[in-house]
Amino acid sequence: MSNSNFTRRGLLKTSAMAGGALAMPTIYDGSVWADAHAGYLNAPTGSTVTLGFNVPQSGPYADEGADELRAYELAVEHLNGGGDGGMMNTFSSKALQGNGILGKKVEFVTGDTQTKSDAARASAKSMIEKDGAIMITGGSSSGVAVAVQGLCQEAGVIFMAGLTHSNDTTGKDKKANGFRHFFNGYMSAAALAPVLKARYGTDRTAYHLTADYTWGWTQQESIQAATEAMGWKTANNVLTPLATTDFSSYVAPVLNSGADVLVLNHYGGNMVNSLTSAVQFGLREKQVNGKNFEIVVPLYSRLMAKGAGENVKGIFGSTNWHWSLTDEGSKAFVKSFGEKYGFPPSQAAHTCYVQTMLYADAAERAGTFNPCGIAEALEGFKFDGLGNGETEYRAEDHQCFKDVLVVKGKDNPTSEFDLLEIVEITPRAQVEYAVDHPMFAGGELGKCNPGA
């Protein structure tokens, strides 16, 4: 890049190194974006900048959406200099100063995805076209995430994905304008399989109930491949509509299937209802093939555990983050969130707060709101202090790579929030995969679209 005509800050990349120390920042000429584009969509002209928070305020993932919105509001408060600053104080990058983003006060608009792709696209489109949102973030469904990510690519704004766990989000449906901090189905399976092998052995037969959309399909594919690689057999995989509330007709056939493990590839209200049904059918008291019948929930959350109550005791799963972590970033976030709302945050809240901070930080380092400048600042960015340890936004697919947590339902919880215990922190190296891995094949990242 040329060294002439620097923007106010230029493009600054920092890398977290071992022990949390930072490499010397590298400055790039951010004027390349002004040279390459006459402008960009929804460039802020006044003293404020508008972000669009698109979350499920209704539908089966509404509990997750409510916590996401709480986190977004907290992030905006911190960016604008309010509260105690939260993870801005522990973030390895020090570009954020609590004076908004690039000196502009952060405002926001919200939408309801309804956990439906069409509704989510319409909501995001309205926020972009009517409200002038320069970035869209949110969602608790991978179907929603893929749909909105595609819309943002077409429109020319950055999409900072919320809770989306399908391999496809940064696989065949990846986009240059889209970025995911949350982990994915492959990572869950890679973390869980060794723990399941150690606890339940290699001679097991699994029956899968799977949410019938992109997340369920890729989560099931991932966990089946990982468990079969260690010797398990698969009795059946039955797809369940996302709108299902009564799972009794899906659970009943498990009883005579010969399976001794039920894998619930369900999330949110679906998981609460399917697990409740499985317990009501007495599966956890059964013995099959001379073994205790077990249930596995590959993707867990505190909110789901709370909804399912005592039924989660002893059940293994994985999470992207948990409020009981003791690193400085997690402690800072839990403190800020708890003081504002009176209870600890969920993993959905965590990833949404972090995504907002990462976007704001990228804008500061790039010295621009141009989505292509922000994308350049995020690609290959290494950071620490945001609750997951050392993390990298891989440039080739815009997927964050970091450690993954394996958890199980606590046998003796001390409160309604203390329901999961961390049994293993799986290192990044164990869950990493090549960009061209078959489960992520197809589709091209493409080029950033600035929208103007």
Coordinates of C-alpha atoms in Angstrom, one line a residue:
M1 CA 0.0 0.0 0.0
S2 CA 1.0 3.6 -0.6
N3 CA 2.3 5.7 2.3
S4 CA 0.7 8.9 1.1
N5 CA -2.5 10.5 2.3
F6 CA -3.0 8.7 5.6
T7 CA -6.5 8.7 7.1
R8 CA -6.9 10.2 10.6
R9 CA -5.6 6.9 12.0
G10 CA -4.7 4.7 9.1
L11 CA -5.3 1.0 9.3
L12 CA -3.8 -0.5 12.5
K13 CA -3.5 -4.2 13.2
T14 CA -2.4 -5.6 16.5
S15 CA -1.7 -9.2 17.4
A16 CA -2.0 -10.9 20.7
M17 CA 1.1 -12.9 21.5
A18 CA 1.8 -15.6 24.1
G19 CA 1.3 -14.4 27.6
G20 CA -1.1 -11.6 26.4
A21 CA 1.7 -9.3 25.2
L22 CA 1.1 -7.4 22.1
A23 CA 3.3 -7.2 19.0
M24 CA 4.2 -3.7 17.8
P25 CA 1.3 -2.4 15.7
T26 CA 1.6 -2.3 12.0
I27 CA 0.2 0.8 10.3
Y28 CA -1.3 0.6 6.8
D29 CA -2.5 3.4 4.7
G30 CA -6.3 3.5 5.2
S31 CA -6.7 5.9 2.3
V32 CA -6.8 3.0 -0.1
W33 CA -10.5 2.7 0.8
A34 CA -11.2 6.3 -0.1
D35 CA -9.2 5.9 -3.3
A36 CA -11.0 2.7 -4.3
H37 CA -14.5 3.9 -3.5
A38 CA -16.2 7.2 -4.0
G39 CA -18.2 6.5 -0.9
Y40 CA -20.0 3.8 1.1
L41 CA -23.5 3.0 2.1
N42 CA -25.0 5.0 5.1
A43 CA -21.8 6.9 5.8
P44 CA -22.5 8.9 9.0
T45 CA -22.6 12.6 8.4
G46 CA -23.6 14.0 11.8
S47 CA -22.4 13.4 15.3
T48 CA -23.9 9.9 15.6
V49 CA -23.6 6.5 14.1
T50 CA -26.4 3.9 14.0
L51 CA -26.0 0.1 14.6
G52 CA -28.8 -2.4 13.9
F53 CA -29.5 -5.1 16.5
N54 CA -31.6 -7.8 14.9
V55 CA -32.6 -10.4 17.5
P56 CA -35.4 -13.0 18.0
Q57 CA -37.8 -11.1 20.3
S58 CA -40.4 -13.8 19.6
G59 CA -40.3 -17.5 18.5
P60 CA -38.4 -20.5 20.0
Y61 CA -35.1 -18.6 20.5
A62 CA -36.7 -15.5 22.2
D63 CA -34.9 -16.1 25.5
E64 CA -31.6 -15.9 23.8
G65 CA -32.7 -12.8 21.9
A66 CA -33.6 -11.0 25.0
D67 CA -30.2 -11.6 26.5
E68 CA -28.5 -10.6 23.3
L69 CA -30.3 -7.3 23.4
R70 CA -29.2 -6.7 27.0
A71 CA -25.6 -7.2 25.9
Y72 CA -25.9 -4.9 22.9
E73 CA -27.3 -2.1 25.1
L74 CA -24.5 -2.7 27.6
A75 CA -21.9 -2.5 24.8
V76 CA -23.3 0.8 23.5
E77 CA -23.2 2.2 27.0
H78 CA -19.6 1.3 27.4
L79 CA -18.6 2.5 23.9
N80 CA -20.2 5.9 24.7
G81 CA -18.3 6.2 28.0
G82 CA -20.9 5.0 30.4
G83 CA -20.7 2.4 33.1
D84 CA -17.4 0.8 34.1
G85 CA -16.2 0.1 30.6
G86 CA -16.5 -3.7 30.9
M87 CA -14.2 -5.6 28.6
M88 CA -12.8 -2.4 27.0
N89 CA -10.5 -2.4 30.0
T90 CA -9.2 -6.0 29.4
F91 CA -9.3 -6.0 25.6
S92 CA -5.7 -6.4 24.2
S93 CA -6.4 -3.7 21.6
K94 CA -6.5 -0.2 23.2
A95 CA -8.1 1.6 20.3
L96 CA -11.4 2.2 22.0
Q97 CA -11.6 5.3 24.2
G98 CA -15.2 5.4 25.4
N99 CA -16.0 8.3 23.1
G100 CA -18.2 6.4 20.8
I101 CA -16.8 5.1 17.5
L102 CA -14.4 7.5 15.6
G103 CA -15.7 10.2 17.9
K104 CA -19.4 9.6 17.0
K105 CA -21.9 8.7 19.6
V106 CA -23.3 5.2 19.1
E107 CA -27.1 4.9 18.6
F108 CA -29.0 1.8 17.7
V109 CA -32.2 0.4 16.3
T110 CA -33.7 -3.0 16.9
G111 CA -35.7 -5.5 15.0
D112 CA -37.4 -8.9 15.6
T113 CA -36.2 -11.8 13.5
Q114 CA -39.0 -13.9 14.9
T115 CA -36.5 -16.8 14.3
K116 CA -37.6 -16.7 10.7
S117 CA -35.3 -16.0 7.8
D118 CA -37.7 -13.9 5.8
A119 CA -38.7 -11.8 8.8
A120 CA -35.0 -11.3 9.7
R121 CA -34.1 -10.2 6.2
A122 CA -37.0 -7.8 6.1
S123 CA -36.1 -6.4 9.5
A124 CA -32.4 -5.9 8.5
K125 CA -33.4 -4.3 5.2
S126 CA -35.6 -1.8 7.0
M127 CA -32.8 -0.9 9.5
I128 CA -30.4 -0.4 6.6
E129 CA -32.7 1.5 4.3
K130 CA -34.9 3.5 6.7
D131 CA -32.7 3.9 9.8
G132 CA -29.3 4.2 8.1
A133 CA -27.7 1.4 10.1
I134 CA -24.1 1.0 9.0
M135 CA -23.7 -2.4 10.7
I136 CA -26.1 -5.3 11.4
T137 CA -25.6 -7.8 14.1
G138 CA -27.6 -10.4 16.0
G139 CA -29.6 -13.5 15.6
S140 CA -29.9 -16.8 17.5
S141 CA -30.6 -19.0 14.4
S142 CA -28.1 -20.0 11.7
G143 CA -30.9 -19.9 9.1
V144 CA -31.4 -16.3 10.1
A145 CA -27.7 -15.6 10.1
V146 CA -27.1 -17.0 6.7
A147 CA -30.1 -15.1 5.3
V148 CA -29.1 -11.8 6.9
Q149 CA -25.4 -12.2 6.0
G150 CA -26.4 -12.6 2.4
L151 CA -28.6 -9.5 2.6
C152 CA -25.7 -7.4 4.1
Q153 CA -23.3 -8.6 1.4
E154 CA -25.8 -7.4 -1.2
A155 CA -26.5 -4.1 0.5
G156 CA -22.9 -3.3 1.4
V157 CA -22.8 -3.3 5.2
I158 CA -20.9 -5.4 7.7
F159 CA -22.7 -8.3 9.4
M160 CA -21.3 -9.2 12.7
A161 CA -23.1 -12.6 13.3
G162 CA -24.6 -13.2 16.7
L163 CA -25.3 -16.7 17.9
T164 CA -25.0 -18.9 14.8
H165 CA -23.5 -22.4 15.1
S166 CA -24.0 -23.9 11.6
N167 CA -20.8 -24.9 9.8
D168 CA -22.3 -23.2 6.7
T169 CA -22.2 -19.6 8.1
T170 CA -18.4 -19.6 7.6
G171 CA -18.5 -22.5 5.2
K172 CA -20.5 -22.7 1.9
D173 CA -22.5 -19.6 2.8
K174 CA -19.5 -17.4 4.0
K175 CA -19.5 -13.8 2.7
A176 CA -16.8 -11.1 2.6
N177 CA -19.0 -8.7 4.6
G178 CA -19.8 -11.3 7.3
F179 CA -17.8 -12.2 10.4
R180 CA -18.5 -14.9 13.1
H181 CA -17.1 -14.9 16.6
F182 CA -19.2 -17.8 17.8
F183 CA -17.9 -21.4 17.4
N184 CA -19.5 -24.0 15.1
G185 CA -20.8 -27.6 14.9
Y186 CA -17.5 -29.0 13.8
M187 CA -15.8 -27.4 16.8
S188 CA -18.5 -28.8 19.2
A189 CA -18.0 -32.3 17.9
A190 CA -14.2 -32.1 18.0
A191 CA -14.3 -31.0 21.6
L192 CA -17.1 -33.3 22.8
A193 CA -16.0 -36.6 21.2
P194 CA -13.0 -37.4 23.4
V195 CA -15.0 -36.6 26.5
L196 CA -17.8 -38.9 25.4
K197 CA -15.3 -41.6 24.6
A198 CA -13.8 -41.3 28.0
R199 CA -17.1 -41.3 29.9
Y200 CA -19.2 -43.7 27.8
G201 CA -16.8 -45.9 25.9
T202 CA -16.5 -46.7 22.2
D203 CA -19.3 -49.3 21.9
R204 CA -22.3 -47.1 21.7
T205 CA -25.3 -46.7 19.4
A206 CA -26.7 -43.2 19.0
Y207 CA -30.2 -42.0 17.9
H208 CA -30.3 -38.4 16.7
L209 CA -33.2 -35.9 16.8
T210 CA -32.2 -32.9 14.7
A211 CA -33.6 -29.5 14.1
D212 CA -34.6 -29.4 10.4
Y213 CA -32.5 -26.4 9.1
T214 CA -28.9 -25.5 8.4
W215 CA -27.7 -25.6 12.0
G216 CA -29.3 -28.9 12.8
W217 CA -28.0 -30.5 9.6
T218 CA -24.4 -29.5 10.1
Q219 CA -24.4 -30.1 13.8
Q220 CA -25.7 -33.6 13.3
E221 CA -23.2 -34.3 10.5
S222 CA -20.4 -33.1 12.7
I223 CA -21.2 -35.1 15.9
Q224 CA -22.1 -38.3 13.9
A225 CA -18.7 -38.2 12.1
A226 CA -16.8 -37.5 15.3
T227 CA -18.6 -40.3 17.3
E228 CA -18.4 -42.9 14.5
A229 CA -14.7 -42.2 14.1
M230 CA -14.3 -43.4 17.7
G231 CA -16.4 -46.5 17.2
W232 CA -20.0 -45.5 17.8
K233 CA -22.8 -46.6 15.5
T234 CA -25.8 -44.5 14.4
A235 CA -29.2 -46.0 14.6
N236 CA -31.2 -43.2 13.1
N237 CA -31.4 -39.5 12.4
V238 CA -34.8 -37.9 12.5
L239 CA -35.4 -34.3 11.4
T240 CA -37.8 -32.2 13.5
P241 CA -39.4 -28.9 12.4
L242 CA -38.2 -25.8 14.2
A243 CA -41.7 -24.9 15.2
T244 CA -42.2 -28.2 17.1
T245 CA -43.2 -27.9 20.7
D246 CA -44.4 -31.4 21.5
F247 CA -41.6 -34.0 20.8
S248 CA -43.4 -37.0 22.3
S249 CA -44.0 -38.6 18.8
Y250 CA -40.3 -38.2 18.0
V251 CA -39.0 -39.5 21.3
A252 CA -41.3 -42.6 21.5
P253 CA -39.5 -44.5 18.7
V254 CA -36.2 -44.2 20.4
L255 CA -37.4 -46.7 23.0
N256 CA -37.3 -49.6 20.6
S257 CA -34.5 -48.5 18.3
G258 CA -31.7 -50.4 20.0
A259 CA -29.9 -47.1 20.7
D260 CA -28.3 -46.4 24.1
V261 CA -27.6 -42.7 23.5
L262 CA -30.0 -40.0 22.4
V263 CA -28.3 -37.0 20.8
L264 CA -30.5 -33.9 20.8
N265 CA -29.3 -31.6 18.0
H266 CA -31.7 -29.0 19.3
Y267 CA -31.3 -25.5 20.7
G268 CA -33.3 -23.0 22.8
G269 CA -36.9 -23.9 23.4
N270 CA -36.6 -26.9 21.2
M271 CA -34.0 -28.4 23.4
V272 CA -35.9 -27.7 26.6
N273 CA -39.0 -29.4 25.2
S274 CA -37.3 -32.4 23.6
L275 CA -35.2 -33.1 26.7
T276 CA -38.2 -32.8 28.9
S277 CA -40.1 -35.3 26.7
A278 CA -37.1 -37.7 26.8
V279 CA -37.0 -37.6 30.6
Q280 CA -40.8 -38.1 30.8
F281 CA -40.5 -41.2 28.7
G282 CA -38.0 -42.6 31.2
L283 CA -35.0 -42.7 29.0
R284 CA -32.6 -41.7 31.6
E285 CA -33.7 -44.6 33.8
K286 CA -33.4 -47.2 31.1
Q287 CA -30.7 -49.7 30.5
V288 CA -30.0 -50.8 26.9
N289 CA -27.4 -53.1 25.6
G290 CA -26.2 -53.6 29.2
K291 CA -25.4 -49.9 29.5
N292 CA -27.1 -46.9 31.1
F293 CA -29.0 -44.9 28.6
E294 CA -27.4 -41.5 28.1
I295 CA -28.5 -38.2 26.5
V296 CA -26.1 -35.7 24.8
V297 CA -26.8 -32.1 23.9
P298 CA -24.0 -30.9 21.6
L299 CA -24.8 -27.2 22.0
Y300 CA -25.6 -26.0 25.5
S301 CA -26.5 -22.7 27.0
R302 CA -27.2 -21.4 30.5
L303 CA -30.7 -20.2 29.4
M304 CA -31.5 -23.7 28.0
A305 CA -30.3 -25.3 31.2
K306 CA -32.5 -23.0 33.3
G307 CA -35.5 -23.8 31.1
A308 CA -34.9 -27.6 31.4
G309 CA -34.3 -27.5 35.1
E310 CA -33.2 -30.7 36.9
N311 CA -33.4 -32.6 33.6
V312 CA -29.9 -31.3 32.6
K313 CA -28.1 -32.9 35.5
G314 CA -25.1 -35.0 34.3
I315 CA -25.8 -34.3 30.6
F316 CA -22.7 -33.3 28.5
G317 CA -22.5 -30.6 25.8
S318 CA -20.4 -27.7 24.6
T319 CA -20.5 -23.9 24.9
N320 CA -18.7 -21.0 23.4
W321 CA -18.3 -19.3 26.8
H322 CA -19.6 -19.5 30.4
W323 CA -20.0 -16.9 33.0
S324 CA -18.0 -18.9 35.6
L325 CA -14.7 -18.4 33.7
T326 CA -12.1 -16.7 35.8
D327 CA -10.0 -14.8 33.2
E328 CA -10.0 -11.0 33.6
G329 CA -12.2 -10.4 30.5
S330 CA -14.9 -12.8 31.6
K331 CA -14.9 -11.4 35.1
A332 CA -15.2 -7.8 33.8
F333 CA -18.1 -8.7 31.6
V334 CA -19.9 -10.7 34.3
K335 CA -19.5 -7.8 36.7
S336 CA -20.8 -5.2 34.3
F337 CA -23.7 -7.3 33.1
G338 CA -24.6 -8.4 36.6
E339 CA -24.6 -4.9 38.0
K340 CA -26.9 -3.7 35.2
Y341 CA -29.3 -6.6 35.0
G342 CA -29.1 -8.5 38.3
F343 CA -28.0 -11.9 36.9
P344 CA -25.1 -13.4 34.9
P345 CA -24.9 -13.2 31.1
S346 CA -25.5 -16.1 28.7
Q347 CA -23.1 -17.2 25.9
A348 CA -25.5 -15.4 23.5
A349 CA -25.0 -12.2 25.4
H350 CA -21.2 -12.7 25.5
T351 CA -20.7 -13.2 21.8
C352 CA -23.0 -10.3 20.9
Y353 CA -21.2 -7.9 23.2
V354 CA -17.8 -9.1 21.9
Q355 CA -18.9 -8.7 18.3
T356 CA -20.0 -5.1 18.9
M357 CA -16.6 -4.3 20.5
L358 CA -14.7 -6.0 17.7
Y359 CA -16.6 -4.0 15.1
A360 CA -16.0 -0.7 16.9
D361 CA -12.4 -1.5 17.5
A362 CA -11.9 -2.4 13.8
A363 CA -13.4 1.0 12.8
E364 CA -11.1 2.8 15.1
R365 CA -8.0 1.0 13.9
A366 CA -9.1 1.5 10.2
G367 CA -10.0 5.1 10.7
T368 CA -13.2 4.6 8.7
F369 CA -16.7 3.2 8.8
N370 CA -16.1 1.9 5.2
P371 CA -17.1 -1.8 5.4
C372 CA -14.0 -2.7 3.3
G373 CA -11.7 -0.9 5.7
I374 CA -13.3 -2.6 8.7
A375 CA -13.1 -6.0 6.9
E376 CA -9.4 -5.5 6.3
A377 CA -8.9 -4.6 10.0
L378 CA -10.7 -7.7 11.1
E379 CA -9.1 -10.2 8.8
G380 CA -6.3 -12.0 10.5
F381 CA -6.8 -10.0 13.7
K382 CA -5.4 -11.6 16.8
F383 CA -6.6 -10.5 20.2
D384 CA -7.1 -11.4 23.8
G385 CA -8.9 -10.2 26.9
L386 CA -12.5 -10.8 25.6
G387 CA -13.2 -14.0 27.5
N388 CA -12.0 -16.8 25.3
G389 CA -8.3 -16.4 25.6
E390 CA -6.1 -15.8 22.6
T391 CA -8.4 -15.6 19.5
E392 CA -7.9 -15.1 15.8
Y393 CA -10.3 -13.9 13.1
R394 CA -9.1 -16.1 10.2
A395 CA -8.8 -14.1 7.1
E396 CA -9.8 -16.9 4.7
D397 CA -13.3 -17.5 6.0
H398 CA -14.0 -14.9 8.7
Q399 CA -14.3 -17.5 11.5
C400 CA -12.9 -16.9 15.0
F401 CA -10.6 -19.7 16.3
K402 CA -10.3 -20.1 20.1
D403 CA -10.7 -22.6 22.9
V404 CA -14.0 -24.5 23.3
L405 CA -15.7 -25.4 26.5
V406 CA -17.1 -28.9 27.3
V407 CA -19.7 -28.7 30.0
K408 CA -22.2 -30.8 31.8
G409 CA -25.3 -30.2 33.9
K410 CA -24.4 -29.8 37.6
D411 CA -25.6 -32.5 40.0
N412 CA -25.9 -30.0 42.9
P413 CA -26.4 -26.5 41.6
T414 CA -26.2 -23.7 44.1
S415 CA -28.6 -21.3 42.3
E416 CA -30.8 -21.0 39.2
F417 CA -27.8 -19.7 37.3
D418 CA -25.2 -22.2 38.6
L419 CA -26.5 -25.1 36.4
L420 CA -23.5 -26.0 34.2
E421 CA -20.0 -26.9 35.2
I422 CA -16.9 -26.8 32.9
V423 CA -15.4 -30.2 32.6
E424 CA -12.8 -29.4 30.0
I425 CA -11.4 -26.3 28.2
T426 CA -10.5 -27.8 24.8
P427 CA -7.5 -26.0 23.2
R428 CA -7.9 -24.3 19.8
A429 CA -5.6 -26.7 18.1
Q430 CA -8.0 -29.6 18.7
V431 CA -10.9 -27.9 17.1
E432 CA -9.2 -26.2 14.2
Y433 CA -9.7 -27.3 10.6
A434 CA -8.4 -26.5 7.1
V435 CA -10.3 -23.8 5.1
D436 CA -11.1 -26.5 2.4
H437 CA -12.4 -29.1 4.9
P438 CA -15.2 -31.0 3.3
M439 CA -17.8 -29.9 5.9
F440 CA -17.1 -26.3 4.9
A441 CA -16.6 -26.7 1.2
G442 CA -18.4 -24.8 -1.5
G443 CA -19.1 -21.1 -1.9
E444 CA -16.6 -18.3 -2.1
L445 CA -15.8 -15.5 0.4
G446 CA -15.9 -13.1 -2.5
K447 CA -15.0 -9.4 -2.3
C448 CA -16.1 -6.8 0.2
N449 CA -19.0 -4.7 -1.0
P450 CA -19.0 -1.1 0.3
G451 CA -22.5 -0.5 -1.0
A452 CA -21.8 2.6 -3.0

